[in-house]
Short mmCIF file of C-alpha atoms in Angstrom, two decimals:
data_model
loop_
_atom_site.label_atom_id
_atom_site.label_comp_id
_atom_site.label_asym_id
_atom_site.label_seq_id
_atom_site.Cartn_x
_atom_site.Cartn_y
_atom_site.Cartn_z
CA UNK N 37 1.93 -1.57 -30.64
CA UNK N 38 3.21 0.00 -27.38
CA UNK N 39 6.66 -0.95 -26.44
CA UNK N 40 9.66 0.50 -25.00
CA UNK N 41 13.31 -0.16 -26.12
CA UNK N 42 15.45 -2.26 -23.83
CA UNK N 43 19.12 -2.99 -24.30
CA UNK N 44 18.81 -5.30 -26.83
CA UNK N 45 15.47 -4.90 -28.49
CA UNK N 46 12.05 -2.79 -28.61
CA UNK N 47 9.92 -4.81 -25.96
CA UNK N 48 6.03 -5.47 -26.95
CA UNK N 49 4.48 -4.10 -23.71
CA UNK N 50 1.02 -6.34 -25.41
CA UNK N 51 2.77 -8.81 -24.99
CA UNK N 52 2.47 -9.10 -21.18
CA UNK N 53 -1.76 -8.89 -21.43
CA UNK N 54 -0.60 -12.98 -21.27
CA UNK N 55 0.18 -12.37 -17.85
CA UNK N 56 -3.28 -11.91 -16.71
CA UNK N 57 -4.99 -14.84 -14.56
CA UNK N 58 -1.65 -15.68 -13.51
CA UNK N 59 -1.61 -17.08 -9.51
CA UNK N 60 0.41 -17.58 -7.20
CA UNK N 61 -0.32 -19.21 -3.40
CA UNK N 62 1.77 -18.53 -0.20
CA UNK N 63 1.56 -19.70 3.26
CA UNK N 64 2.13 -17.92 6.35
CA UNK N 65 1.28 -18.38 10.06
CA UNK N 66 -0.20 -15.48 11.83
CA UNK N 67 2.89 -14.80 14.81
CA UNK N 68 2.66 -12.42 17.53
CA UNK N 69 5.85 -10.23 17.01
CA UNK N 70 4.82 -8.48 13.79
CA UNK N 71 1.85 -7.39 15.29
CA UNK N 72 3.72 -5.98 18.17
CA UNK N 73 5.91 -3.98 16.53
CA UNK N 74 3.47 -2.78 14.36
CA UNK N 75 1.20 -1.44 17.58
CA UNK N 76 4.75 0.23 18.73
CA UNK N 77 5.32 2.04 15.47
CA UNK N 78 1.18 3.03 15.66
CA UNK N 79 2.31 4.65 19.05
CA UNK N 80 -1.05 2.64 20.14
CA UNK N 81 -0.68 0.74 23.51
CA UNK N 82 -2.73 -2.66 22.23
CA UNK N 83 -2.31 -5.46 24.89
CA UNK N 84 0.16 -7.90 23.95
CA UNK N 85 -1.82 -10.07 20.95
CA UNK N 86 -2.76 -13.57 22.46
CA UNK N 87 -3.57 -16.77 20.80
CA UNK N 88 -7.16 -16.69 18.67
CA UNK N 89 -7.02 -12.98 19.18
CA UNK N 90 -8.37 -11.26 15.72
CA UNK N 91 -5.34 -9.09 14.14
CA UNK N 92 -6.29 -5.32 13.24
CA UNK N 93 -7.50 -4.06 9.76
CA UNK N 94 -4.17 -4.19 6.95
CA UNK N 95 -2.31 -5.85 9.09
CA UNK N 96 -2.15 -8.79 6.61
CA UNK N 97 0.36 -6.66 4.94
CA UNK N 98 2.75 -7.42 8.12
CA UNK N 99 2.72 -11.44 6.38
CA UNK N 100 3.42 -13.04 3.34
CA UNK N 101 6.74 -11.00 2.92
CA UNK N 102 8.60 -11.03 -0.21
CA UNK N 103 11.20 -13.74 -0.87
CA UNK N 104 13.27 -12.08 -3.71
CA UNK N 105 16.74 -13.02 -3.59
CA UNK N 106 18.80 -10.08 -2.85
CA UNK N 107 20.58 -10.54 -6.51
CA UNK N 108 17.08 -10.28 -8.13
CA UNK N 109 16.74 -6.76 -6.68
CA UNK N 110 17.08 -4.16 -9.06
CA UNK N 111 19.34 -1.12 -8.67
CA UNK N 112 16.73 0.61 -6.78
CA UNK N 113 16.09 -1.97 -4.74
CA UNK N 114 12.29 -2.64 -5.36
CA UNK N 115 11.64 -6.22 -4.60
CA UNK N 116 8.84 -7.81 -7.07
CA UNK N 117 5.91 -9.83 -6.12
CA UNK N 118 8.06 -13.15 -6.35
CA UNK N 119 7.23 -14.75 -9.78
CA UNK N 120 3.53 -13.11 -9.86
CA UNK N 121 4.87 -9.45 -10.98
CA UNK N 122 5.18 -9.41 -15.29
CA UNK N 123 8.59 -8.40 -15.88
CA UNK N 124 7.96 -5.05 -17.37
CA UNK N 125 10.78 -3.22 -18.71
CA UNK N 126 9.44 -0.03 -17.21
CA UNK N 127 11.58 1.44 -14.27
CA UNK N 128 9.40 3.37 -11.95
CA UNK N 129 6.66 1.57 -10.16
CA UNK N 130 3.82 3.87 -8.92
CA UNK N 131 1.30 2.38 -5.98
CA UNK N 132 -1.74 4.10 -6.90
CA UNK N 133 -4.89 2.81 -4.86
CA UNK N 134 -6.21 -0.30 -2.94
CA UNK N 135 -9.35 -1.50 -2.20
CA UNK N 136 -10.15 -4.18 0.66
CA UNK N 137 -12.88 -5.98 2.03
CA UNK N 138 -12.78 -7.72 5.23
CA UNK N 139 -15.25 -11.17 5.78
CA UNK N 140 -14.17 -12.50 8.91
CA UNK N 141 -11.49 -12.37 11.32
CA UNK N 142 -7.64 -13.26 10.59
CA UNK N 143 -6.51 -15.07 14.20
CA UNK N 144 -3.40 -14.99 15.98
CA UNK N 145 -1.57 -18.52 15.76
CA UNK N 146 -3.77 -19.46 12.51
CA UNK N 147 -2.04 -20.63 9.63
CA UNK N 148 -3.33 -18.87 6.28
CA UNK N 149 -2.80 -18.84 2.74
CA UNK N 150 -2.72 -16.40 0.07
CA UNK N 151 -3.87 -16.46 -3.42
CA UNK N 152 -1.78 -13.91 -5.68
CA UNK N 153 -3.33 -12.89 -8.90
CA UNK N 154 -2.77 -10.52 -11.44
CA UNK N 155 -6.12 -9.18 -12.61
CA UNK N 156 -5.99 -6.65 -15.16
CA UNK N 157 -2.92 -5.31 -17.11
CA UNK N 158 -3.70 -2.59 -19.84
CA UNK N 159 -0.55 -0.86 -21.67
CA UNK N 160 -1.02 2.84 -22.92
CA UNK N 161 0.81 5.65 -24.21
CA UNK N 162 0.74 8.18 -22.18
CA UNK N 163 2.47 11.83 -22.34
CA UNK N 164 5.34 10.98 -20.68
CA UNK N 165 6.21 7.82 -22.51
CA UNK N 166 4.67 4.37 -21.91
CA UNK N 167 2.69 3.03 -19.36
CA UNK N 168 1.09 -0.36 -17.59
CA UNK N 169 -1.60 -0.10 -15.41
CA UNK N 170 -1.82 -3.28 -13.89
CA UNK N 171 -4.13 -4.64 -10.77
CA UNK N 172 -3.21 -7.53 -8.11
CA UNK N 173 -5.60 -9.36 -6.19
CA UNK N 174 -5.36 -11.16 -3.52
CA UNK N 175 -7.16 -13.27 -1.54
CA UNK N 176 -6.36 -14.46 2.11
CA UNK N 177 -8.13 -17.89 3.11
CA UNK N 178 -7.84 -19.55 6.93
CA UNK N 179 -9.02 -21.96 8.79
CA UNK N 180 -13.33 -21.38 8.07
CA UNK N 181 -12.19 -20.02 4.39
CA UNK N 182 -11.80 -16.43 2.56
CA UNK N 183 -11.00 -14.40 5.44
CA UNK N 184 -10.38 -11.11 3.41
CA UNK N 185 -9.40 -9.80 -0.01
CA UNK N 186 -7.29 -6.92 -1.08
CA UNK N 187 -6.98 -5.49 -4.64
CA UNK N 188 -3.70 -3.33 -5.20
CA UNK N 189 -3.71 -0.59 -8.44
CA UNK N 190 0.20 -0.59 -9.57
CA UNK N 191 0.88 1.77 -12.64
CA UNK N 192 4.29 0.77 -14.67
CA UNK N 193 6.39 3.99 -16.24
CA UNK N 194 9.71 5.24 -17.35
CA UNK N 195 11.72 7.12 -15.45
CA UNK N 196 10.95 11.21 -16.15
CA UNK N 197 13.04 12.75 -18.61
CA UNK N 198 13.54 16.11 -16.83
CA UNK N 199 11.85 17.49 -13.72
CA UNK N 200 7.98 16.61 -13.80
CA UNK N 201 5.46 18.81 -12.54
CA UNK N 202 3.12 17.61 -9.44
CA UNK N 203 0.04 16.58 -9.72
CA UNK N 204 -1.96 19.82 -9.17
CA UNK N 205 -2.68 20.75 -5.64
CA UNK N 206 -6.16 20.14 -3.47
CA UNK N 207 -7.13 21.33 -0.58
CA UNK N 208 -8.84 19.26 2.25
CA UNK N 209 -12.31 17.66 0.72
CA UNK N 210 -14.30 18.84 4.49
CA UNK N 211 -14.67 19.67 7.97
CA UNK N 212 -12.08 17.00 9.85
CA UNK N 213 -13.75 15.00 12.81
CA UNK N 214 -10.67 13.13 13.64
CA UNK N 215 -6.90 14.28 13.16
CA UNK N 216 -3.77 12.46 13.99
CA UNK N 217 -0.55 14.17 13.41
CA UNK N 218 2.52 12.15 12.31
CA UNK N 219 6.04 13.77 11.83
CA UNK N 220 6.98 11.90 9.01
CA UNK N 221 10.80 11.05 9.71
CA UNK N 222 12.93 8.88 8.42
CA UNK N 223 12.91 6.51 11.53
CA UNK N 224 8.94 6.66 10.61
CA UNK N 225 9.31 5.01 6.93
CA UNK N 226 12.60 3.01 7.45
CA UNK N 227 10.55 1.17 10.24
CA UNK N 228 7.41 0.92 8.31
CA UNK N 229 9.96 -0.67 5.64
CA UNK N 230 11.55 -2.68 7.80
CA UNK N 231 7.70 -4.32 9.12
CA UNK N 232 6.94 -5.01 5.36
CA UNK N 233 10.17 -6.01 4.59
CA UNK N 234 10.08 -3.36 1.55
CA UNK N 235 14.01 -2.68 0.10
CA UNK N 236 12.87 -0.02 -2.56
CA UNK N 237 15.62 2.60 -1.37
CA UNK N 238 13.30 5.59 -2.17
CA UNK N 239 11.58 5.12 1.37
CA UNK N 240 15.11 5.10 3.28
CA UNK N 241 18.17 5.95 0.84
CA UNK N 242 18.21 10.10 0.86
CA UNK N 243 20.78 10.29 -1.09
CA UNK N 244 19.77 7.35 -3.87
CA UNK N 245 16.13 9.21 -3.35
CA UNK N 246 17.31 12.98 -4.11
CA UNK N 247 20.10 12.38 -6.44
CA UNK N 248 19.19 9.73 -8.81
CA UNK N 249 15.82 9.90 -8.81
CA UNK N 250 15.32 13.10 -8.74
CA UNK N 251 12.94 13.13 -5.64
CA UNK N 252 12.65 15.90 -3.14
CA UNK N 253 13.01 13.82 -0.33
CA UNK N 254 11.90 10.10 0.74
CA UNK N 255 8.60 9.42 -0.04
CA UNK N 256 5.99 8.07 2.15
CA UNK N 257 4.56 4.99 0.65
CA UNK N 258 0.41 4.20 0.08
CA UNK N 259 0.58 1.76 2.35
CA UNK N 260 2.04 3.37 5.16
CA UNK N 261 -0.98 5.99 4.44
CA UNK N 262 -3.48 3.58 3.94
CA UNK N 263 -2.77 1.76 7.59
CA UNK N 264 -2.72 5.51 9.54
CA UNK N 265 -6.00 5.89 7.92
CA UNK N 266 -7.53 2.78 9.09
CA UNK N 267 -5.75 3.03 12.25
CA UNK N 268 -7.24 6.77 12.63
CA UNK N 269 -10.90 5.29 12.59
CA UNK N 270 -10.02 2.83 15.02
CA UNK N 271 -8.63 5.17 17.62
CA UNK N 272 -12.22 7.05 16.92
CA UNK N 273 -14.71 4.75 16.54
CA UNK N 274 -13.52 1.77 19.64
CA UNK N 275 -12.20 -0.27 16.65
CA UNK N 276 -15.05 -0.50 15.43
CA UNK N 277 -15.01 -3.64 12.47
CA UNK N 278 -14.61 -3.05 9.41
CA UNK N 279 -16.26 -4.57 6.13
CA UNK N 280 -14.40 -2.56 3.72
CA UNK N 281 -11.72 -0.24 3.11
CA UNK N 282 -10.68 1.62 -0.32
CA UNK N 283 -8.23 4.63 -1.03
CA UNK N 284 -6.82 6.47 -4.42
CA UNK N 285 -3.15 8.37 -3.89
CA UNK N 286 -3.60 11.58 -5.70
CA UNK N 287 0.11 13.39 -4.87
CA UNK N 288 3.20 12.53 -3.33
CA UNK N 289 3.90 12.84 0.23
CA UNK N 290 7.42 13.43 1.25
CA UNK N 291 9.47 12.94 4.47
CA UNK N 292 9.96 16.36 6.44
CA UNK N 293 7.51 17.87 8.97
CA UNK N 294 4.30 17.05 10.10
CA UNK N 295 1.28 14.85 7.91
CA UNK N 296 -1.83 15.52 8.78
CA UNK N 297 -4.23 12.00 9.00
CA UNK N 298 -7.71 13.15 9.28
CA UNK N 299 -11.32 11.86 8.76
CA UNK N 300 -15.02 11.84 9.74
CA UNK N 301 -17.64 10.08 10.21
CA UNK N 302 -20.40 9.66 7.10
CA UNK N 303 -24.03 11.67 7.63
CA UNK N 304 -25.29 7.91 8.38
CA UNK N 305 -22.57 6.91 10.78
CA UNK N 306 -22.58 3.41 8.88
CA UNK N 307 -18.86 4.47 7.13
CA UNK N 308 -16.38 7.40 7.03
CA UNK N 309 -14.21 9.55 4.60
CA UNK N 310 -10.57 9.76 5.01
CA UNK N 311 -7.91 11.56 4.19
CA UNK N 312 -3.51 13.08 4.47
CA UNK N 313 -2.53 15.85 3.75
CA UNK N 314 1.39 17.15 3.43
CA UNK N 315 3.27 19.85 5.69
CA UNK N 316 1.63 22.75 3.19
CA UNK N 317 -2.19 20.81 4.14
CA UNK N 318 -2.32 19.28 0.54
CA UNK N 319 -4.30 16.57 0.11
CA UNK N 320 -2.05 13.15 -0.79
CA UNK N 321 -4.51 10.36 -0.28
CA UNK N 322 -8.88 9.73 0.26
CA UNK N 323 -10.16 7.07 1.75
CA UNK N 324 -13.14 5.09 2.55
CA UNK N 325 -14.70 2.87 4.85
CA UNK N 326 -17.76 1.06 4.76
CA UNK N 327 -18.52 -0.64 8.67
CA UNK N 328 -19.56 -4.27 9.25
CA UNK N 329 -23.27 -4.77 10.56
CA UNK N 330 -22.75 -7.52 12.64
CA UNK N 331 -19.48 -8.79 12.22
CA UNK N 332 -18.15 -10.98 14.89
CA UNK N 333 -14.51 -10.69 16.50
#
């Protein structure tokens, strides 16, 4: 048995493997201002979005916002996937990879639905204590059916005991094509937050982030990664469509100086490789896209 001891009792983390197939379904209407804003914080100057436009790769993560009462929150402020997210007595909440594939275009003005599920949830024991590695799925559906699917890799831990070393250090994996450079800065995550409507204070809160949990500085989130990378092969390929997009974070990124989003092209042209790197040019997140052959917009 792997559990962890809560304030009452040892918790079965097992027990939660009943959580699996679990769905949820939320609605949402595809509105013009999120998509905006999120062009403004891109520093891209998009054409205001119109009516039965398509809306960009990942932005699907600007809809279907949380609706956890503010006394749900926990102390750091992390809000939980409504009632889809196990409760897991495990503090720290690590986003370690998605994958997405896109089928056809999401539309401006289109009302859409979501389908929340938790795939996989596998407890271990790891050296620092217990762990849950868990993966989400979900699938968006409009008006002509599944418009897109995303699957989100969400590992479950205790808080360190002492300072933790980092993950160890890798350089660039090759010869950039593309590079974007973003000063990461606060205004940079708390408006990121603030788009995703994403309270966990370690993205904002310096002083939460630095003195209780130990952090160097705010961290940048995978998301926030994972939309400069898709955004980078936009700028360089005419926004080119996408059929599917997948990345792994290896090592924090932290707020503080410049991050370096960078990519190129595959031998075939027919995808690319993707990648950030910190201030000191270590790597923090890969990526991968695969192009659509024919894909309409």
């Amino acid at each position: 048995m792997i559990s962890v001891a809560n304030e009452q009792s040892a918790v079965d983390l097992e027990s939660f493997k009943s959580c699996v197939g679990r769905t949820i379904e939320t609605r949402d209407v595809v509105t013009v201002s999120p998509l905006a804003r999120m062009s403004a914080w891109l520093d891209r100057d998009d054409p205001e979005p119109k009516p039965g436009d398509p809306i960009p790769p990942g932005a699907h993560l600007l809809y279907f916002l949380s609706t956890t009462r503010q006394s749900a929150l926990g102390a750091a402020g992390g809000n939980p996937r409504d009632d889809l997210e196990p409760p897991i007595p495990l503090q720290r909440k690590v986003w370690a990879g998605c994958r997405m594939w896109f089928h056809q275009p999401i539309r401006v003005g289109e009302a859409i639905r979501r389908v929340g599920t938790v795939k996989t949830l596998t407890p271990k024991q790891g050296r620092s204590g217990p762990l849950v590695f868990t993966t989400f799925r979900d699938e968006i559906f409009g008006p002509n059916g599944l418009a897109m699917a995303e699957e989100m890799d969400i590992i479950f831990r205790e808080d360190p005991k002492g300072e933790e070393a980092p993950p160890p250090a890798q350089p660039r994996p090759g010869k950039a094509a593309w590079q974007r450079i973003v000063q990461a800065d606060p205004p940079l995550l708390f408006r990121f937050s603030a788009l995703t409507y994403n309270s966990h204070r370690i993205h904002y809160d310096y002083v939460y982030t630095t003195q209780v949990e130990k952090y160097p500085g705010l961290l940048i989130t995978g998301p926030l990664q994972a939309l400069l990378l898709i955004d980078l092969a936009r700028r360089n390929t005419a926004s080119r469509p996408i059929a599917e997009f997948s990345c792994r974070a290896l090592r924090p990124i932290f707020e503080g100086g410049p991050v370096y989003v960078e990519g190129a092209p595959t031998p075939d042209g027919s995808g690319a490789e993707l990648w950030t790197l910190d201030r000191s040019e270590t790597l923090g997140m890969t990526a991968s896209i695969k192009f659509a052959q024919g894909m309409h917009t």
